[in-house]
């Protein structure tokens, strides 16, 4: 995503601070381990074998990671490729679980990540929206309230009632964003997900994000490689390296820690 002047996130918003001491996201000694196998066959055999001879490697995507985020804070996760940022976000959204340690999340999460993932190609767009709301634990009534909003936002026309296997990847991402943007979340999780669809749609997405984030009760967790964007609307930065927290503090200090002192 480019952060040129026109698309600058949150340009109209001032810095955000925590509105209460209540932690809404808490990581306690979280380690997430992935086992790497030579191929699918050895992955399958690895399930049944006691010795680890099928294993070619182990990755600690998150390693003894602990932090707390309070209600209303806007926090950037910063780090190089493979540092463990997306791994941590996936545990906040509940699509993945820690190998050891605990992740506690209090509140409804809206996630702007992997927007075109997790849909069932056999079901229509509308059916997938309904399914997603059930997975999130929304009541029927709550879903009815947001269904039309999401469908309008996605602008898929007649395709909304076609099986999703007939969608382009941009169309899937539009529906993913439309759903995430239609619920009023307590926690907004964004993983550089904004490069969705064409220019026009992207603008709409960014405006909607601004709107969600302008609510000071919403807690934001944001992953980006654009330091300027992180500084623009996060007050705090957590720097990860090889799955471990190496810095946690004011955003400007976090960026300086990560990038080295400005020239
Ligand atoms: N499903 C998986 N299976 C095996 N390894 C994985 C899996 N998901 C992530 N990893 C590994 O875990 C580590 C952390 O990955 P992660 O995606 O969290 O990094 P990231 O900080 O989001 O990087 P990027 O900036 O490139 O998005 C990497 O070494 C990655 O290869
Ligand atoms: Mg990532």
GROMACS .gro file of N, CA and C in nm, residues 27-32 60-67 100-101 242-245:
model
   60
   27UNK      N    1  -0.089  -1.086   2.587
   27UNK     CA    2  -0.005  -1.202   2.551
   27UNK      C    3   0.080  -1.236   2.673
   28UNK      N    4   0.072  -1.360   2.716
   28UNK     CA    5   0.155  -1.403   2.829
   28UNK      C    6   0.244  -1.518   2.787
   29UNK      N    7   0.371  -1.490   2.775
   29UNK     CA    8   0.472  -1.593   2.739
   29UNK      C    9   0.427  -1.678   2.622
   30UNK      N   10   0.388  -1.611   2.515
   30UNK     CA   11   0.331  -1.683   2.401
   30UNK      C   12   0.442  -1.732   2.306
   31UNK      N   13   0.440  -1.861   2.283
   31UNK     CA   14   0.529  -1.919   2.182
   31UNK      C   15   0.443  -1.992   2.079
   32UNK      N   16   0.472  -1.963   1.952
   32UNK     CA   17   0.402  -2.033   1.845
   32UNK      C   18   0.508  -2.105   1.761
   60UNK      N   19   1.021  -2.097   1.562
   60UNK     CA   20   0.946  -2.030   1.668
   60UNK      C   21   0.900  -1.896   1.612
   61UNK      N   22   0.781  -1.894   1.553
   61UNK     CA   23   0.731  -1.773   1.487
   61UNK      C   24   0.707  -1.663   1.590
   62UNK      N   25   0.662  -1.700   1.709
   62UNK     CA   26   0.658  -1.611   1.825
   62UNK      C   27   0.730  -1.687   1.937
   63UNK      N   28   0.811  -1.613   2.014
   63UNK     CA   29   0.894  -1.681   2.112
   63UNK      C   30   0.889  -1.608   2.246
   64UNK      N   31   0.817  -1.665   2.340
   64UNK     CA   32   0.804  -1.608   2.474
   64UNK      C   33   0.764  -1.460   2.469
   65UNK      N   34   0.659  -1.435   2.394
   65UNK     CA   35   0.615  -1.298   2.369
   65UNK      C   36   0.511  -1.255   2.473
   66UNK      N   37   0.538  -1.146   2.541
   66UNK     CA   38   0.442  -1.094   2.639
   66UNK      C   39   0.420  -0.945   2.617
   67UNK      N   40   0.296  -0.903   2.616
   67UNK     CA   41   0.262  -0.760   2.616
   67UNK      C   42   0.115  -0.743   2.648
  100UNK      N   43   0.244  -2.262   2.325
  100UNK     CA   44   0.243  -2.250   2.472
  100UNK      C   45   0.216  -2.104   2.507
  101UNK      N   46   0.175  -2.081   2.631
  101UNK     CA   47   0.142  -1.945   2.673
  101UNK      C   48  -0.005  -1.914   2.648
  242UNK      N   49   1.278  -1.197   1.526
  242UNK     CA   50   1.279  -1.344   1.541
  242UNK      C   51   1.178  -1.391   1.646
  243UNK      N   52   1.060  -1.334   1.639
  243UNK     CA   53   0.950  -1.382   1.723
  243UNK      C   54   0.949  -1.326   1.864
  244UNK      N   55   1.052  -1.246   1.896
  244UNK     CA   56   1.064  -1.196   2.033
  244UNK      C   57   1.048  -1.044   2.036
  245UNK      N   58   0.993  -0.994   2.145
  245UNK     CA   59   0.981  -0.849   2.160
  245UNK      C   60   1.118  -0.791   2.197
   0.00000   0.00000   0.00000
